[in-house]
Amino acid sequence: MNKNEEPIYRVIFLNQGQVYEMYAKQIYQSDLWGFLEIEEFIFGERTQMVVDPSEERLKSQFEGVNRSFIPMHSVIRIDEVERLGIAKITEAKGTGNIMPFPMPPLPTK
């Protein structure tokens, strides 16, 4: 990455049993204790006819959001990357031997 370019960050975090992978230009510790602030979300531009439904879902979910506050215990990983990837949502798989931080139960239908 060139030193004159703004860094791009890939943030991976848990949200209600799903893993969100998003890209942003600004990430820092919040004044709200225990939260991470994410600003300036980046979504890939559509240059192809193929549309990724997961990325479109994220776009609509975060449309109009200037800043998002993510609890620190939900963050899995933050990377500074050279290129923008595809934002996506995947199901969290509990196949490891690590107990996740307790979350409130999901409402039943």
Coordinates of N, CA, C and O in Angstrom, one line a residue:
M1 N 0.8 -1.2 0.0 CA 0.0 0.0 0.0 C 0.9 1.2 0.0 O 1.9 1.3 0.7
N2 N 0.5 2.2 -0.8 CA 1.2 3.5 -0.9 C 1.0 4.3 0.4 O -0.1 4.3 0.9
K3 N 2.0 5.0 0.9 CA 1.8 5.8 2.2 C 0.8 6.9 2.0 O 0.2 7.4 3.0
N4 N 0.5 7.3 0.8 CA -0.4 8.4 0.6 C -1.9 7.9 0.6 O -2.8 8.7 0.7
E5 N -2.1 6.6 0.4 CA -3.4 6.1 0.4 C -4.0 5.9 1.8 O -3.3 5.6 2.7
E6 N -5.3 6.1 1.9 CA -6.0 5.8 3.2 C -6.0 4.3 3.4 O -6.3 3.5 2.5
P7 N -5.8 3.9 4.7 CA -5.8 2.4 4.9 C -7.3 1.9 4.9 O -8.2 2.6 5.1
I8 N -7.4 0.6 4.5 CA -8.7 0.0 4.5 C -8.6 -1.2 5.5 O -7.6 -1.9 5.6
Y9 N -9.6 -1.2 6.4 CA -9.7 -2.2 7.4 C -10.8 -3.2 7.2 O -11.9 -2.9 6.8
R10 N -10.4 -4.5 7.4 CA -11.4 -5.6 7.4 C -11.8 -5.9 8.8 O -10.9 -6.2 9.6
V11 N -13.0 -5.8 9.2 CA -13.5 -6.1 10.5 C -14.4 -7.3 10.5 O -15.3 -7.3 9.7
I12 N -14.1 -8.3 11.3 CA -14.9 -9.5 11.4 C -15.4 -9.5 12.8 O -14.6 -9.5 13.8
F13 N -16.7 -9.6 13.0 CA -17.4 -9.6 14.3 C -18.6 -10.5 14.3 O -19.2 -10.8 13.2
L14 N -19.0 -10.9 15.5 CA -20.2 -11.7 15.7 C -21.4 -10.8 15.9 O -21.3 -9.8 16.7
N15 N -22.6 -11.2 15.3 CA -23.8 -10.4 15.6 C -25.0 -11.4 15.5 O -25.2 -11.9 14.4
Q16 N -25.6 -11.7 16.6 CA -26.7 -12.6 16.7 C -26.6 -13.9 15.9 O -27.3 -14.3 15.1
G17 N -25.5 -14.6 16.2 CA -25.2 -15.9 15.7 C -24.7 -15.9 14.3 O -24.6 -17.0 13.7
Q18 N -24.3 -14.8 13.7 CA -23.8 -14.7 12.4 C -22.4 -13.9 12.5 O -22.2 -13.1 13.3
V19 N -21.6 -14.3 11.5 CA -20.3 -13.6 11.4 C -20.3 -12.6 10.3 O -20.7 -12.9 9.2
Y20 N -20.1 -11.3 10.6 CA -20.1 -10.2 9.7 C -18.7 -9.9 9.3 O -17.8 -9.8 10.2
E21 N -18.4 -9.8 8.0 CA -17.1 -9.4 7.5 C -17.3 -8.1 6.7 O -18.0 -8.1 5.7
M22 N -16.8 -7.0 7.2 CA -17.1 -5.7 6.6 C -15.8 -4.9 6.4 O -14.8 -5.2 7.1
Y23 N -15.8 -3.9 5.6 CA -14.7 -3.1 5.3 C -15.0 -1.6 5.6 O -16.1 -1.2 5.4
A24 N -14.0 -0.9 6.2 CA -14.2 0.4 6.6 C -12.9 1.2 6.6 O -11.8 0.6 6.5
K25 N -13.0 2.5 6.5 CA -11.8 3.4 6.5 C -11.4 3.9 7.9 O -10.2 4.2 8.1
Q26 N -12.3 4.0 8.8 CA -12.0 4.5 10.2 C -12.5 3.5 11.2 O -13.6 3.1 11.3
I27 N -11.5 3.1 12.1 CA -11.8 2.2 13.2 C -11.1 2.7 14.4 O -9.9 3.0 14.3
Y28 N -11.8 2.9 15.6 CA -11.1 3.3 16.8 C -11.9 2.9 18.0 O -13.1 2.6 17.9
Q29 N -11.2 3.0 19.2 CA -11.9 2.7 20.4 C -12.9 3.8 20.7 O -12.5 5.0 20.6
S30 N -14.0 3.5 21.2 CA -15.1 4.4 21.4 C -14.9 5.1 22.8 O -14.3 4.5 23.7
D31 N -15.5 6.2 22.9 CA -15.7 6.8 24.3 C -16.6 6.1 25.1 O -16.6 6.2 26.3
L32 N -17.5 5.3 24.5 CA -18.4 4.4 25.2 C -17.6 3.2 25.6 O -17.1 2.5 24.8
W33 N -17.4 3.0 26.9 CA -16.5 1.9 27.4 C -16.9 0.6 26.9 O -18.1 0.2 26.9
G34 N -16.0 -0.2 26.3 CA -16.2 -1.5 25.8 C -16.7 -1.6 24.4 O -17.1 -2.7 24.0
F35 N -16.7 -0.5 23.7 CA -17.2 -0.5 22.3 C -16.1 -0.1 21.3 O -15.2 0.7 21.7
L36 N -16.2 -0.6 20.1 CA -15.3 -0.2 19.0 C -16.2 0.6 18.0 O -17.3 0.2 17.7
E37 N -15.7 1.8 17.5 CA -16.4 2.6 16.6 C -15.9 2.3 15.2 O -14.7 2.3 14.9
I38 N -16.8 2.1 14.3 CA -16.5 1.9 12.9 C -17.2 2.9 12.0 O -18.4 3.1 12.2
E39 N -16.5 3.6 11.2 CA -17.0 4.7 10.4 C -16.6 4.5 8.9 O -15.6 3.8 8.6
E40 N -17.3 5.1 8.0 CA -17.0 5.1 6.6 C -16.9 3.6 6.0 O -15.9 3.2 5.6
F41 N -18.1 2.9 6.1 CA -18.1 1.6 5.6 C -17.9 1.6 4.1 O -18.3 2.6 3.4
I42 N -17.2 0.6 3.5 CA -16.9 0.5 2.1 C -17.6 -0.7 1.6 O -17.4 -1.8 2.1
F43 N -18.3 -0.6 0.5 CA -18.9 -1.7 -0.2 C -18.4 -1.7 -1.6 O -18.2 -0.7 -2.2
G44 N -18.2 -2.9 -2.2 CA -17.7 -3.0 -3.5 C -18.6 -2.4 -4.5 O -19.9 -2.5 -4.4
E45 N -18.1 -1.8 -5.5 CA -18.9 -1.2 -6.6 C -19.3 -2.3 -7.6 O -18.5 -3.2 -7.8
R46 N -20.5 -2.2 -8.1 CA -21.0 -3.2 -9.0 C -20.5 -2.9 -10.4 O -21.0 -2.1 -11.1
T47 N -19.5 -3.7 -10.8 CA -18.9 -3.6 -12.2 C -19.3 -4.8 -13.0 O -19.1 -4.9 -14.2
Q48 N -19.9 -5.8 -12.3 CA -20.3 -7.0 -13.0 C -21.8 -7.2 -12.9 O -22.5 -6.5 -12.1
M49 N -22.3 -8.1 -13.6 CA -23.8 -8.4 -13.6 C -24.1 -9.3 -12.4 O -25.3 -9.4 -12.0
V50 N -23.1 -10.0 -11.8 CA -23.4 -10.9 -10.7 C -23.5 -10.1 -9.4 O -22.7 -9.3 -9.1
V51 N -24.6 -10.3 -8.7 CA -24.8 -9.6 -7.4 C -24.8 -10.6 -6.3 O -25.4 -11.7 -6.3
D52 N -24.0 -10.3 -5.3 CA -23.8 -11.2 -4.1 C -24.9 -10.8 -3.1 O -25.0 -9.7 -2.6
P53 N -25.9 -11.7 -2.8 CA -27.0 -11.4 -2.0 C -26.6 -11.0 -0.5 O -27.2 -10.2 0.1
S54 N -25.5 -11.6 -0.1 CA -25.0 -11.3 1.3 C -24.5 -9.9 1.4 O -24.8 -9.2 2.3
E55 N -23.8 -9.4 0.4 CA -23.3 -8.0 0.3 C -24.4 -7.1 0.2 O -24.4 -6.0 0.8
E56 N -25.4 -7.4 -0.6 CA -26.6 -6.5 -0.8 C -27.4 -6.4 0.5 O -27.9 -5.3 0.8
R57 N -27.4 -7.5 1.2 CA -28.1 -7.5 2.5 C -27.4 -6.6 3.5 O -28.0 -5.8 4.2
L58 N -26.1 -6.6 3.5 CA -25.3 -5.7 4.4 C -25.4 -4.3 4.0 O -25.6 -3.4 4.8
K59 N -25.4 -4.0 2.7 CA -25.6 -2.7 2.2 C -26.9 -2.1 2.6 O -27.0 -0.9 3.1
S60 N -28.0 -2.8 2.5 CA -29.3 -2.3 2.9 C -29.4 -2.2 4.5 O -30.0 -1.3 5.0
Q61 N -28.8 -3.1 5.2 CA -28.8 -3.1 6.7 C -28.0 -1.8 7.2 O -28.4 -1.3 8.2
F62 N -26.9 -1.5 6.5 CA -26.1 -0.4 7.0 C -26.3 0.9 6.2 O -25.5 1.9 6.3
E63 N -27.3 1.0 5.4 CA -27.6 2.1 4.6 C -28.0 3.3 5.5 O -28.8 3.1 6.4
G64 N -27.4 4.4 5.4 CA -27.7 5.6 6.2 C -27.0 5.6 7.5 O -27.2 6.5 8.3
V65 N -26.2 4.6 7.8 CA -25.4 4.5 9.1 C -24.1 5.2 8.9 O -23.3 4.9 8.1
N66 N -23.9 6.2 9.8 CA -22.7 7.0 9.8 C -21.6 6.4 10.6 O -20.4 6.4 10.2
R67 N -22.0 5.8 11.7 CA -21.1 5.2 12.7 C -21.7 4.0 13.4 O -22.9 4.1 13.7
S68 N -21.0 3.0 13.5 CA -21.5 1.8 14.2 C -20.7 1.5 15.4 O -19.5 1.6 15.4
F69 N -21.3 1.1 16.5 CA -20.6 0.8 17.8 C -20.8 -0.7 18.0 O -21.8 -1.3 18.1
I70 N -19.6 -1.4 17.9 CA -19.6 -2.9 18.1 C -19.0 -3.2 19.4 O -17.9 -2.7 19.8
P71 N -19.6 -4.1 20.2 CA -19.0 -4.5 21.5 C -17.7 -5.2 21.3 O -17.5 -6.0 20.4
M72 N -16.7 -4.8 22.1 CA -15.4 -5.4 22.0 C -15.4 -6.9 22.0 O -14.6 -7.5 21.3
H73 N -16.2 -7.5 22.9 CA -16.2 -8.9 23.0 C -16.8 -9.6 21.8 O -16.7 -10.8 21.6
S74 N -17.4 -8.9 20.8 CA -17.9 -9.5 19.6 C -16.9 -9.5 18.5 O -17.1 -10.2 17.5
V75 N -15.9 -8.7 18.6 CA -14.9 -8.6 17.5 C -14.0 -9.8 17.5 O -13.5 -10.2 18.5
I76 N -13.9 -10.4 16.3 CA -13.1 -11.6 16.1 C -11.7 -11.2 15.7 O -10.7 -11.6 16.2
R77 N -11.7 -10.2 14.7 CA -10.4 -9.9 14.1 C -10.5 -8.6 13.3 O -11.6 -8.3 12.7
I78 N -9.4 -7.8 13.3 CA -9.3 -6.6 12.5 C -8.0 -6.7 11.7 O -7.0 -6.9 12.3
D79 N -8.1 -6.5 10.4 CA -6.9 -6.5 9.5 C -6.8 -5.2 8.7 O -7.9 -4.8 8.3
E80 N -5.6 -4.7 8.5 CA -5.4 -3.6 7.6 C -5.1 -4.3 6.2 O -4.1 -5.1 6.2
V81 N -5.9 -4.1 5.2 CA -5.7 -4.8 4.0 C -5.3 -3.9 2.8 O -5.5 -2.6 2.9
E82 N -4.8 -4.4 1.8 CA -4.3 -3.6 0.6 C -5.5 -3.4 -0.3 O -5.6 -2.4 -1.0
R83 N -6.4 -4.4 -0.4 CA -7.5 -4.3 -1.4 C -8.8 -4.6 -0.7 O -8.9 -5.3 0.2
L84 N -9.8 -4.0 -1.3 CA -11.2 -4.1 -0.8 C -11.7 -5.5 -1.2 O -11.5 -5.9 -2.4
G85 N -12.3 -6.2 -0.3 CA -12.8 -7.6 -0.6 C -14.3 -7.4 -0.6 O -14.9 -6.4 -0.7
I86 N -15.0 -8.6 -0.5 CA -16.5 -8.6 -0.6 C -17.0 -8.7 0.9 O -16.6 -9.6 1.6
A87 N -17.8 -7.8 1.2 CA -18.5 -7.8 2.5 C -19.5 -8.9 2.5 O -20.2 -9.2 1.5
K88 N -19.5 -9.7 3.7 CA -20.4 -10.8 3.7 C -20.9 -11.2 5.1 O -20.3 -10.8 6.1
I89 N -21.9 -12.0 5.1 CA -22.5 -12.5 6.4 C -22.5 -14.0 6.2 O -22.9 -14.6 5.2
T90 N -21.9 -14.7 7.2 CA -21.9 -16.2 7.2 C -22.4 -16.7 8.6 O -22.4 -15.9 9.6
E91 N -22.9 -17.9 8.6 CA -23.4 -18.5 9.9 C -22.2 -18.8 10.8 O -21.2 -19.4 10.3
A92 N -22.3 -18.5 12.1 CA -21.2 -18.9 13.0 C -21.3 -20.4 13.3 O -22.4 -20.9 13.6
K93 N -20.2 -21.0 13.2 CA -20.2 -22.5 13.5 C -19.5 -22.7 14.8 O -18.4 -22.3 15.0
G94 N -20.2 -23.4 15.7 CA -19.6 -23.7 17.0 C -18.9 -25.0 17.0 O -19.3 -25.9 17.8
T95 N -17.9 -25.2 16.2 CA -17.2 -26.5 16.2 C -16.0 -26.6 17.0 O -15.4 -27.6 17.1
G96 N -15.6 -25.5 17.7 CA -14.4 -25.5 18.5 C -14.7 -25.9 19.9 O -15.8 -26.2 20.3
N97 N -13.6 -25.9 20.7 CA -13.8 -26.2 22.1 C -13.7 -25.0 23.0 O -13.5 -25.1 24.2
I98 N -14.0 -23.8 22.4 CA -14.0 -22.6 23.1 C -15.4 -22.1 23.3 O -16.2 -22.1 22.4
M99 N -15.8 -21.8 24.5 CA -17.1 -21.4 24.8 C -17.3 -19.9 24.5 O -16.5 -19.1 25.0
P100 N -18.2 -19.5 23.6 CA -18.4 -18.1 23.3 C -19.0 -17.3 24.5 O -19.6 -17.9 25.4
F101 N -18.7 -16.0 24.5 CA -19.2 -15.1 25.5 C -20.8 -15.3 25.5 O -21.4 -15.3 24.4
P102 N -21.4 -15.4 26.6 CA -22.8 -15.5 26.7 C -23.6 -14.4 26.0 O -23.2 -13.2 26.3
M103 N -24.5 -14.7 25.2 CA -25.3 -13.7 24.5 C -26.8 -13.9 24.9 O -27.1 -15.1 25.2
P104 N -27.6 -12.9 24.9 CA -29.0 -13.2 25.2 C -29.6 -14.1 24.2 O -29.2 -14.1 23.0
P105 N -30.6 -14.9 24.6 CA -31.2 -15.9 23.7 C -31.9 -15.2 22.5 O -32.5 -14.1 22.8
L106 N -31.9 -15.8 21.4 CA -32.6 -15.3 20.2 C -34.1 -15.5 20.5 O -34.5 -16.5 21.0
P107 N -34.9 -14.6 20.0 CA -36.4 -14.7 20.2 C -36.9 -15.9 19.4 O -36.5 -16.1 18.3
T108 N -37.8 -16.7 20.0 CA -38.4 -17.8 19.2 C -39.6 -17.3 18.5 O -40.3 -16.4 18.9
K109 N -39.9 -17.9 17.4 CA -41.0 -17.5 16.5 C -42.3 -18.3 16.9 O -42.3 -19.3 17.4

